[in-house]
Amino acid sequence: MSKPFNEAEYRKRLIDRGTDPDTATDIASKTAASHNLQLQKEREEVPAWNANPRRGSVAVGKLVSRSDLPAAPAGAPSTKAALANTASEAPPKSATLKRRVKPSAAPKEVATSIAKKAAGSKGKQKGTVPVPDTAFNNRQLSLFQSFLANDDAQRDILSNAIDLWDSIPRYSVSRRRQDELRQPGGYLPIRKATFQYRGISLTAVVRPARLELRNEQGKPTGETVEYYPSAREELIEHALRRLATEQPSGFFDESQPRSGLYFTLYRLRQELAAQGHSMTHRDLAEGLDILSLGGLDIETEGDHDALGVRKFGRSTFIANLAGVKREDLDLNPNARWYVEFHPFVTASIDKIAYRQFNYHRWMQCRGQLGRWLISQLVLKYTQAAQATSFTMKYSTIKRDSGLLDGYKLPRQAVAALDEAWEELKEREVLASYTKAEERGARAKLIDVSYTLLPTRTFSTEQRAANKRQLDAKAAIVPHQETLL
């Protein structure tokens, strides 16, 4: 059996050799976690995991608090060395492409869980598959974690908008509307929402998550209820995506393929609170449950499958979640959770189908509609300039967002949309907008066209996003154009 590993002594040796103290702490912690994993294997105490091939996702059968995390590479190159290989074309002098690096909390004993992949093509369960060291430091991940910005202050407010994934109306049913739709026994119907992506008609099929109700003491009441992911879960998912751009949290494993991150609930709560969305531990845990249990399918019309979406199969909003028991958190508040993103997110990281955007501004929006509009402008208004306008129609926004379906009258929905445009002016996205109403018989409102002009700030952000994306694609050879 392996000898005990002295983390403190190893850290001291690293510092004596000239390693930065924070980096030394992180390396020592990762090495200790890897050593503990080896000890666990020797004791043949591999945790039990249950795969659900029918849903195409992995459900956790047992959560443990041992140090099971695979270690990030101890000899990982420095930030400058990693950046040297991210693009073949150097960014302009006024801006730098740099990865966000933040020191790990690095507790003495990291309590975590190892994720297991779903069954193979014949439904046979595979063995436990730890995330390999190479998944924490590779070209695709480096490009995803790097942002084009003038300084650290600008870089810290950036994240990634995912092309197809952020165009799916997946969080559009409010909690209030869910209460109206809920049937006896707490059931919700399977929801189908038709939308268009690059002129292709698609249908999002959302299956609700069924949760066990608990009392104030956290004990099960015996009742269950279903929820669709909504605004709260949208905020949680975006916060997780941003945390995945920090080293050494995020990973991209091309061999599986899969992408995601390791995180602590404290860090996630801290991130949400910093963006003005404080959540209790209970709310956050419930939101993660809904994301990991709620299903999402994408269906194409007819026999033509232009996006090749069928190859991804069915998945939950979070493809895999491994958590930590509350009693383990009491012993170690820094115990880490494991998340795998939806296959569409993984495919977008692989194909560089994402764009940097002002995540802080997005988080500060008062409502979902404003956030949706910002995401669409980031993804579609790529040539934003003060002399170049962009047009969006009320009918298109209603169809593709799903956020205006709750209004009884069109004029109420249009008023809500006008309010969202005004907020985008406040947030320095739009300099101005004009609207032209299309009316039919008896002055009935048929549609509204909005002509938008961006601010100089938003135009500059879009140019930086264009440059960053071009540099990233140039770094991947050969590059194949794809819709994902």
mmCIF file of C-alpha atoms in Angstrom, residues 51-390:
data_model
loop_
_atom_site.group_PDB
_atom_site.id
_atom_site.type_symbol
_atom_site.label_atom_id
_atom_site.label_comp_id
_atom_site.label_asym_id
_atom_site.label_seq_id
_atom_site.Cartn_x
_atom_site.Cartn_y
_atom_site.Cartn_z
ATOM 1 C CA ALA A 51 -26.197 5.132 -15.367
ATOM 2 C CA ASN A 52 -29.530 5.790 -17.013
ATOM 3 C CA PRO A 53 -29.051 4.936 -20.700
ATOM 4 C CA ARG A 54 -32.641 5.752 -21.579
ATOM 5 C CA ARG A 55 -32.261 9.381 -20.555
ATOM 6 C CA GLY A 56 -28.720 9.602 -21.899
ATOM 7 C CA SER A 57 -27.471 11.097 -18.627
ATOM 8 C CA VAL A 58 -25.698 9.921 -15.525
ATOM 9 C CA ALA A 59 -27.369 9.866 -12.121
ATOM 10 C CA VAL A 60 -25.342 9.707 -8.940
ATOM 11 C CA GLY A 61 -25.966 6.560 -6.912
ATOM 12 C CA LYS A 62 -23.700 7.406 -3.997
ATOM 13 C CA LEU A 63 -21.969 10.618 -2.989
ATOM 14 C CA VAL A 64 -18.763 10.339 -1.040
ATOM 15 C CA SER A 65 -16.496 12.817 0.693
ATOM 16 C CA ARG A 66 -13.139 11.187 0.020
ATOM 17 C CA SER A 67 -10.491 12.992 -2.002
ATOM 18 C CA ASP A 68 -11.466 11.352 -5.275
ATOM 19 C CA LEU A 69 -10.706 14.154 -7.698
ATOM 20 C CA PRO A 70 -8.147 13.485 -10.415
ATOM 21 C CA ALA A 71 -5.283 15.902 -9.990
ATOM 22 C CA ALA A 72 -4.721 18.700 -12.422
ATOM 23 C CA PRO A 73 -1.255 18.398 -13.972
ATOM 24 C CA ALA A 74 1.290 19.451 -11.380
ATOM 25 C CA GLY A 75 3.706 20.526 -14.061
ATOM 26 C CA ALA A 76 1.210 22.665 -15.929
ATOM 27 C CA PRO A 77 2.854 25.480 -17.886
ATOM 28 C CA SER A 78 2.606 29.059 -16.729
ATOM 29 C CA THR A 79 -0.136 31.319 -18.003
ATOM 30 C CA LYS A 80 2.203 33.024 -20.460
ATOM 31 C CA ALA A 81 3.412 29.706 -21.835
ATOM 32 C CA ALA A 82 -0.135 28.435 -22.244
ATOM 33 C CA LEU A 83 -1.180 31.593 -24.035
ATOM 34 C CA ALA A 84 1.691 31.403 -26.458
ATOM 35 C CA ASN A 85 0.004 28.416 -28.107
ATOM 36 C CA THR A 86 -3.587 29.644 -28.171
ATOM 37 C CA ALA A 87 -3.510 31.524 -31.456
ATOM 38 C CA SER A 88 -1.325 31.822 -34.512
ATOM 39 C CA GLU A 89 -1.986 35.536 -34.800
ATOM 40 C CA ALA A 90 -0.968 37.863 -31.969
ATOM 41 C CA PRO A 91 -3.679 40.213 -30.626
ATOM 42 C CA PRO A 92 -3.307 43.967 -31.088
ATOM 43 C CA LYS A 93 -1.098 45.915 -28.726
ATOM 44 C CA SER A 94 -4.113 47.602 -27.154
ATOM 45 C CA ALA A 95 -5.519 44.280 -25.977
ATOM 46 C CA THR A 96 -4.243 40.946 -24.767
ATOM 47 C CA LEU A 97 -5.662 37.442 -24.969
ATOM 48 C CA LYS A 98 -5.280 35.973 -21.537
ATOM 49 C CA ARG A 99 -6.700 33.192 -19.427
ATOM 50 C CA ARG A 100 -8.420 33.996 -16.169
ATOM 51 C CA VAL A 101 -6.356 32.402 -13.410
ATOM 52 C CA LYS A 102 -7.489 32.454 -9.802
ATOM 53 C CA PRO A 103 -5.864 30.556 -6.938
ATOM 54 C CA SER A 104 -7.701 27.525 -5.621
ATOM 55 C CA ALA A 105 -8.960 27.440 -2.046
ATOM 56 C CA ALA A 106 -6.837 24.284 -1.694
ATOM 57 C CA PRO A 107 -8.013 22.864 1.676
ATOM 58 C CA LYS A 108 -5.830 20.238 3.330
ATOM 59 C CA GLU A 109 -8.249 17.453 2.414
ATOM 60 C CA VAL A 110 -10.402 17.984 -0.651
ATOM 61 C CA ALA A 111 -13.650 16.026 -0.307
ATOM 62 C CA THR A 112 -15.106 15.322 -3.757
ATOM 63 C CA SER A 113 -16.788 12.711 -5.967
ATOM 64 C CA ILE A 114 -15.662 11.087 -9.233
ATOM 65 C CA ALA A 115 -18.133 11.135 -12.129
ATOM 66 C CA LYS A 116 -18.950 8.102 -14.227
ATOM 67 C CA LYS A 117 -19.884 8.192 -17.911
ATOM 68 C CA ALA A 118 -23.141 6.828 -19.301
ATOM 69 C CA ALA A 119 -23.509 3.389 -20.848
ATOM 70 C CA GLY A 120 -21.982 2.560 -24.241
ATOM 71 C CA SER A 121 -23.843 2.019 -27.498
ATOM 72 C CA LYS A 122 -25.071 -1.413 -26.336
ATOM 73 C CA GLY A 123 -26.135 -0.160 -22.929
ATOM 74 C CA LYS A 124 -23.329 -1.878 -21.020
ATOM 75 C CA GLN A 125 -22.075 0.031 -18.017
ATOM 76 C CA LYS A 126 -18.459 1.144 -18.122
ATOM 77 C CA GLY A 127 -16.071 1.447 -15.228
ATOM 78 C CA THR A 128 -15.434 4.667 -13.358
ATOM 79 C CA VAL A 129 -13.806 7.208 -15.683
ATOM 80 C CA PRO A 130 -11.897 9.972 -13.875
ATOM 81 C CA VAL A 131 -11.239 13.208 -15.710
ATOM 82 C CA PRO A 132 -7.697 12.890 -17.131
ATOM 83 C CA ASP A 133 -4.990 15.441 -16.353
ATOM 84 C CA THR A 134 -4.918 16.516 -20.009
ATOM 85 C CA ALA A 135 -8.534 17.705 -19.751
ATOM 86 C CA PHE A 136 -7.445 20.574 -17.472
ATOM 87 C CA ASN A 137 -4.797 21.908 -19.835
ATOM 88 C CA ASN A 138 -5.359 21.603 -23.578
ATOM 89 C CA ARG A 139 -5.752 23.822 -26.613
ATOM 90 C CA GLN A 140 -9.565 23.825 -26.780
ATOM 91 C CA LEU A 141 -9.961 24.622 -23.089
ATOM 92 C CA SER A 142 -7.286 27.311 -23.257
ATOM 93 C CA LEU A 143 -9.138 29.041 -26.089
ATOM 94 C CA PHE A 144 -12.407 28.878 -24.142
ATOM 95 C CA GLN A 145 -10.764 30.341 -21.020
ATOM 96 C CA SER A 146 -8.912 33.126 -22.839
ATOM 97 C CA PHE A 147 -10.461 36.547 -23.407
ATOM 98 C CA LEU A 148 -9.410 39.550 -25.467
ATOM 99 C CA ALA A 149 -9.287 42.551 -23.133
ATOM 100 C CA ASN A 150 -7.115 45.536 -22.282
ATOM 101 C CA ASP A 151 -6.688 44.739 -18.598
ATOM 102 C CA ASP A 152 -7.744 42.412 -15.797
ATOM 103 C CA ALA A 153 -10.691 44.617 -14.836
ATOM 104 C CA GLN A 154 -12.205 44.202 -18.304
ATOM 105 C CA ARG A 155 -11.332 40.521 -18.401
ATOM 106 C CA ASP A 156 -13.092 39.791 -15.106
ATOM 107 C CA ILE A 157 -16.496 40.845 -16.462
ATOM 108 C CA LEU A 158 -16.373 38.582 -19.525
ATOM 109 C CA SER A 159 -17.802 35.147 -20.207
ATOM 110 C CA ASN A 160 -18.894 33.075 -23.222
ATOM 111 C CA ALA A 161 -22.220 33.079 -25.059
ATOM 112 C CA ILE A 162 -22.814 29.652 -26.641
ATOM 113 C CA ASP A 163 -24.203 29.861 -30.167
ATOM 114 C CA LEU A 164 -26.952 27.201 -30.520
ATOM 115 C CA TRP A 165 -27.329 26.523 -26.794
ATOM 116 C CA ASP A 166 -28.171 30.140 -25.918
ATOM 117 C CA SER A 167 -30.685 30.295 -28.771
ATOM 118 C CA ILE A 168 -32.876 27.549 -27.267
ATOM 119 C CA PRO A 169 -35.902 28.845 -25.278
ATOM 120 C CA ARG A 170 -35.109 26.545 -22.362
ATOM 121 C CA TYR A 171 -35.826 28.779 -19.337
ATOM 122 C CA SER A 172 -38.925 30.602 -20.555
ATOM 123 C CA VAL A 173 -41.646 29.324 -18.173
ATOM 124 C CA SER A 174 -41.807 31.371 -14.975
ATOM 125 C CA ARG A 175 -42.508 29.831 -11.556
ATOM 126 C CA ARG A 176 -45.876 31.592 -11.510
ATOM 127 C CA ARG A 177 -46.835 30.134 -14.873
ATOM 128 C CA GLN A 178 -45.688 26.691 -13.705
ATOM 129 C CA ASP A 179 -48.058 26.906 -10.735
ATOM 130 C CA GLU A 180 -50.887 27.589 -13.187
ATOM 131 C CA LEU A 181 -49.938 24.630 -15.401
ATOM 132 C CA ARG A 182 -49.273 22.151 -12.595
ATOM 133 C CA GLN A 183 -51.674 19.206 -12.454
ATOM 134 C CA PRO A 184 -52.869 17.224 -9.404
ATOM 135 C CA GLY A 185 -50.020 15.305 -7.848
ATOM 136 C CA GLY A 186 -47.519 18.043 -8.699
ATOM 137 C CA TYR A 187 -47.154 17.014 -12.345
ATOM 138 C CA LEU A 188 -46.266 19.312 -15.252
ATOM 139 C CA PRO A 189 -46.835 18.461 -18.921
ATOM 140 C CA ILE A 190 -43.943 17.893 -21.285
ATOM 141 C CA ARG A 191 -43.359 21.271 -22.917
ATOM 142 C CA LYS A 192 -42.640 21.774 -26.620
ATOM 143 C CA ALA A 193 -41.402 25.123 -27.925
ATOM 144 C CA THR A 194 -40.769 25.753 -31.625
ATOM 145 C CA PHE A 195 -38.045 28.224 -32.576
ATOM 146 C CA GLN A 196 -35.668 28.983 -35.423
ATOM 147 C CA TYR A 197 -31.892 28.867 -35.468
ATOM 148 C CA ARG A 198 -30.147 30.226 -38.558
ATOM 149 C CA GLY A 199 -33.354 29.753 -40.537
ATOM 150 C CA ILE A 200 -33.764 26.127 -39.401
ATOM 151 C CA SER A 201 -36.988 25.213 -37.598
ATOM 152 C CA LEU A 202 -36.353 23.299 -34.377
ATOM 153 C CA THR A 203 -38.448 22.159 -31.436
ATOM 154 C CA ALA A 204 -37.191 22.157 -27.861
ATOM 155 C CA VAL A 205 -38.802 19.412 -25.779
ATOM 156 C CA VAL A 206 -38.483 20.232 -22.074
ATOM 157 C CA ARG A 207 -39.194 17.529 -19.503
ATOM 158 C CA PRO A 208 -39.710 18.761 -15.945
ATOM 159 C CA ALA A 209 -37.593 17.659 -12.993
ATOM 160 C CA ARG A 210 -39.447 15.815 -10.234
ATOM 161 C CA LEU A 211 -38.239 16.712 -6.744
ATOM 162 C CA GLU A 212 -38.958 15.356 -3.299
ATOM 163 C CA LEU A 213 -40.335 18.034 -0.996
ATOM 164 C CA ARG A 214 -38.551 18.658 2.301
ATOM 165 C CA ASN A 215 -39.543 20.491 5.452
ATOM 166 C CA GLU A 216 -37.646 23.301 7.162
ATOM 167 C CA GLN A 217 -35.388 20.764 8.861
ATOM 168 C CA GLY A 218 -34.455 19.318 5.476
ATOM 169 C CA LYS A 219 -36.284 16.019 6.002
ATOM 170 C CA PRO A 220 -38.422 14.458 3.214
ATOM 171 C CA THR A 221 -42.173 14.987 3.563
ATOM 172 C CA GLY A 222 -43.133 12.132 1.249
ATOM 173 C CA GLU A 223 -44.578 14.508 -1.356
ATOM 174 C CA THR A 224 -43.112 15.237 -4.785
ATOM 175 C CA VAL A 225 -43.523 18.101 -7.245
ATOM 176 C CA GLU A 226 -42.241 18.918 -10.732
ATOM 177 C CA TYR A 227 -40.478 22.043 -11.992
ATOM 178 C CA TYR A 228 -39.209 23.311 -15.312
ATOM 179 C CA PRO A 229 -35.831 25.077 -15.169
ATOM 180 C CA SER A 230 -36.584 28.820 -15.083
ATOM 181 C CA ALA A 231 -34.902 32.164 -14.326
ATOM 182 C CA ARG A 232 -33.061 30.978 -11.204
ATOM 183 C CA GLU A 233 -31.580 27.979 -12.990
ATOM 184 C CA GLU A 234 -30.551 30.199 -15.918
ATOM 185 C CA LEU A 235 -28.505 32.370 -13.540
ATOM 186 C CA ILE A 236 -26.918 29.309 -11.933
ATOM 187 C CA GLU A 237 -25.949 27.824 -15.290
ATOM 188 C CA HIS A 238 -24.337 31.052 -16.498
ATOM 189 C CA ALA A 239 -22.414 31.368 -13.217
ATOM 190 C CA LEU A 240 -21.138 27.804 -13.637
ATOM 191 C CA ARG A 241 -20.030 28.557 -17.185
ATOM 192 C CA ARG A 242 -18.098 31.564 -15.988
ATOM 193 C CA LEU A 243 -16.432 29.592 -13.203
ATOM 194 C CA ALA A 244 -15.380 27.049 -15.829
ATOM 195 C CA THR A 245 -13.190 29.765 -17.392
ATOM 196 C CA GLU A 246 -11.074 29.851 -14.227
ATOM 197 C CA GLN A 247 -8.088 27.592 -13.670
ATOM 198 C CA PRO A 248 -7.958 24.891 -12.444
ATOM 199 C CA SER A 249 -11.750 24.484 -12.198
ATOM 200 C CA GLY A 250 -12.816 23.948 -15.818
ATOM 201 C CA PHE A 251 -12.023 20.951 -17.999
ATOM 202 C CA PHE A 252 -12.568 19.764 -21.567
ATOM 203 C CA ASP A 253 -12.075 16.048 -22.201
ATOM 204 C CA GLU A 254 -11.932 15.316 -25.918
ATOM 205 C CA SER A 255 -11.697 11.546 -25.398
ATOM 206 C CA GLN A 256 -15.228 11.201 -23.946
ATOM 207 C CA PRO A 257 -16.185 13.953 -25.016
ATOM 208 C CA ARG A 258 -17.298 16.047 -22.040
ATOM 209 C CA SER A 259 -16.748 19.445 -20.480
ATOM 210 C CA GLY A 260 -17.533 20.979 -17.117
ATOM 211 C CA LEU A 261 -15.909 21.990 -13.869
ATOM 212 C CA TYR A 262 -15.219 21.236 -10.218
ATOM 213 C CA PHE A 263 -16.539 23.852 -7.805
ATOM 214 C CA THR A 264 -17.562 24.526 -4.228
ATOM 215 C CA LEU A 265 -21.038 25.703 -3.304
ATOM 216 C CA TYR A 266 -19.417 28.555 -1.427
ATOM 217 C CA ARG A 267 -17.604 29.748 -4.579
ATOM 218 C CA LEU A 268 -20.779 29.465 -6.640
ATOM 219 C CA ARG A 269 -22.800 31.401 -4.055
ATOM 220 C CA GLN A 270 -20.021 33.985 -3.898
ATOM 221 C CA GLU A 271 -20.092 34.449 -7.676
ATOM 222 C CA LEU A 272 -23.876 34.836 -7.799
ATOM 223 C CA ALA A 273 -23.867 37.273 -4.879
ATOM 224 C CA ALA A 274 -21.168 39.380 -6.575
ATOM 225 C CA GLN A 275 -23.500 39.706 -9.588
ATOM 226 C CA GLY A 276 -26.474 40.757 -7.447
ATOM 227 C CA HIS A 277 -28.201 37.361 -7.212
ATOM 228 C CA SER A 278 -27.655 36.071 -3.688
ATOM 229 C CA MET A 279 -29.084 32.604 -3.039
ATOM 230 C CA THR A 280 -29.432 30.468 0.029
ATOM 231 C CA HIS A 281 -27.773 27.069 0.201
ATOM 232 C CA ARG A 282 -31.206 25.464 -0.108
ATOM 233 C CA ASP A 283 -32.196 27.457 -3.206
ATOM 234 C CA LEU A 284 -28.882 26.736 -4.862
ATOM 235 C CA ALA A 285 -29.070 23.002 -4.152
ATOM 236 C CA GLU A 286 -32.647 22.885 -5.480
ATOM 237 C CA GLY A 287 -31.621 24.758 -8.627
ATOM 238 C CA LEU A 288 -28.813 22.279 -9.273
ATOM 239 C CA ASP A 289 -31.249 19.404 -8.751
ATOM 240 C CA ILE A 290 -33.635 20.855 -11.321
ATOM 241 C CA LEU A 291 -30.836 21.381 -13.850
ATOM 242 C CA SER A 292 -29.530 17.835 -13.394
ATOM 243 C CA LEU A 293 -32.963 16.161 -13.506
ATOM 244 C CA GLY A 294 -34.836 18.250 -16.096
ATOM 245 C CA GLY A 295 -34.539 16.812 -19.612
ATOM 246 C CA LEU A 296 -34.057 18.649 -22.902
ATOM 247 C CA ASP A 297 -34.436 17.247 -26.422
ATOM 248 C CA ILE A 298 -34.022 19.092 -29.708
ATOM 249 C CA GLU A 299 -36.151 17.830 -32.581
ATOM 250 C CA THR A 300 -35.853 18.742 -36.259
ATOM 251 C CA GLU A 301 -38.782 18.908 -38.636
ATOM 252 C CA GLY A 302 -38.977 16.299 -41.379
ATOM 253 C CA ASP A 303 -36.203 13.908 -42.359
ATOM 254 C CA HIS A 304 -33.589 16.619 -42.907
ATOM 255 C CA ASP A 305 -31.224 17.045 -39.940
ATOM 256 C CA ALA A 306 -29.095 20.029 -40.937
ATOM 257 C CA LEU A 307 -27.542 20.430 -37.480
ATOM 258 C CA GLY A 308 -26.860 16.769 -36.841
ATOM 259 C CA VAL A 309 -28.521 17.127 -33.445
ATOM 260 C CA ARG A 310 -29.625 13.504 -33.303
ATOM 261 C CA LYS A 311 -26.068 12.394 -32.670
ATOM 262 C CA PHE A 312 -26.223 13.947 -29.177
ATOM 263 C CA GLY A 313 -29.293 12.008 -28.090
ATOM 264 C CA ARG A 314 -31.251 13.065 -25.036
ATOM 265 C CA SER A 315 -29.658 14.822 -22.102
ATOM 266 C CA THR A 316 -30.515 16.761 -19.005
ATOM 267 C CA PHE A 317 -29.706 20.486 -18.783
ATOM 268 C CA ILE A 318 -26.614 19.489 -16.787
ATOM 269 C CA ALA A 319 -25.463 16.181 -18.237
ATOM 270 C CA ASN A 320 -23.948 14.946 -14.984
ATOM 271 C CA LEU A 321 -23.846 16.226 -11.417
ATOM 272 C CA ALA A 322 -21.947 14.756 -8.480
ATOM 273 C CA GLY A 323 -22.519 16.475 -5.164
ATOM 274 C CA VAL A 324 -21.408 16.352 -1.562
ATOM 275 C CA LYS A 325 -23.591 15.371 1.378
ATOM 276 C CA ARG A 326 -24.533 18.079 3.835
ATOM 277 C CA GLU A 327 -22.724 16.302 6.691
ATOM 278 C CA ASP A 328 -19.571 16.242 4.572
ATOM 279 C CA LEU A 329 -19.923 19.975 3.959
ATOM 280 C CA ASP A 330 -20.154 20.522 7.721
ATOM 281 C CA LEU A 331 -16.798 18.762 8.088
ATOM 282 C CA ASN A 332 -15.249 20.496 5.093
ATOM 283 C CA PRO A 333 -17.002 23.547 3.585
ATOM 284 C CA ASN A 334 -14.504 23.447 0.682
ATOM 285 C CA ALA A 335 -15.623 20.014 -0.527
ATOM 286 C CA ARG A 336 -16.086 20.232 -4.272
ATOM 287 C CA TRP A 337 -18.906 19.327 -6.629
ATOM 288 C CA TYR A 338 -18.600 18.019 -10.185
ATOM 289 C CA VAL A 339 -20.644 19.199 -13.175
ATOM 290 C CA GLU A 340 -20.703 18.134 -16.808
ATOM 291 C CA PHE A 341 -22.278 20.598 -19.236
ATOM 292 C CA HIS A 342 -24.883 19.718 -21.835
ATOM 293 C CA PRO A 343 -23.437 18.032 -24.985
ATOM 294 C CA PHE A 344 -24.284 21.154 -27.030
ATOM 295 C CA VAL A 345 -21.967 23.202 -24.815
ATOM 296 C CA THR A 346 -19.203 20.611 -25.157
ATOM 297 C CA ALA A 347 -19.617 20.552 -28.940
ATOM 298 C CA SER A 348 -19.468 24.355 -29.056
ATOM 299 C CA ILE A 349 -16.225 24.394 -27.073
ATOM 300 C CA ASP A 350 -14.801 21.861 -29.492
ATOM 301 C CA LYS A 351 -15.903 23.804 -32.592
ATOM 302 C CA ILE A 352 -15.280 27.298 -31.116
ATOM 303 C CA ALA A 353 -18.963 28.159 -31.596
ATOM 304 C CA TYR A 354 -19.017 30.740 -28.812
ATOM 305 C CA ARG A 355 -18.336 34.452 -28.370
ATOM 306 C CA GLN A 356 -17.072 36.499 -25.470
ATOM 307 C CA PHE A 357 -19.542 39.017 -24.030
ATOM 308 C CA ASN A 358 -20.070 41.321 -21.064
ATOM 309 C CA TYR A 359 -21.313 38.796 -18.515
ATOM 310 C CA HIS A 360 -21.526 41.397 -15.736
ATOM 311 C CA ARG A 361 -23.956 43.515 -17.787
ATOM 312 C CA TRP A 362 -26.006 40.425 -18.645
ATOM 313 C CA MET A 363 -26.276 39.499 -14.964
ATOM 314 C CA GLN A 364 -27.320 43.025 -13.991
ATOM 315 C CA CYS A 365 -30.429 42.992 -16.214
ATOM 316 C CA ARG A 366 -33.664 43.198 -14.278
ATOM 317 C CA GLY A 367 -35.494 40.524 -16.263
ATOM 318 C CA GLN A 368 -35.060 37.495 -18.486
ATOM 319 C CA LEU A 369 -36.195 39.282 -21.626
ATOM 320 C CA GLY A 370 -33.379 41.830 -21.396
ATOM 321 C CA ARG A 371 -30.864 39.038 -20.848
ATOM 322 C CA TRP A 372 -32.223 37.106 -23.845
ATOM 323 C CA LEU A 373 -32.012 40.182 -26.082
ATOM 324 C CA ILE A 374 -28.393 40.806 -25.073
ATOM 325 C CA SER A 375 -27.467 37.190 -25.829
ATOM 326 C CA GLN A 376 -29.064 37.362 -29.268
ATOM 327 C CA LEU A 377 -27.396 40.665 -30.116
ATOM 328 C CA VAL A 378 -24.023 39.250 -29.050
ATOM 329 C CA LEU A 379 -24.516 36.166 -31.236
ATOM 330 C CA LYS A 380 -26.176 37.808 -34.266
ATOM 331 C CA TYR A 381 -25.219 41.495 -34.374
ATOM 332 C CA THR A 382 -21.580 40.643 -34.962
ATOM 333 C CA GLN A 383 -20.874 43.651 -37.208
ATOM 334 C CA ALA A 384 -22.259 46.181 -34.741
ATOM 335 C CA ALA A 385 -21.201 49.728 -35.610
ATOM 336 C CA GLN A 386 -22.683 53.132 -34.989
ATOM 337 C CA ALA A 387 -23.406 53.506 -38.700
ATOM 338 C CA THR A 388 -24.808 49.982 -39.121
ATOM 339 C CA SER A 389 -28.312 49.288 -37.832
ATOM 340 C CA PHE A 390 -29.845 45.939 -36.923
#
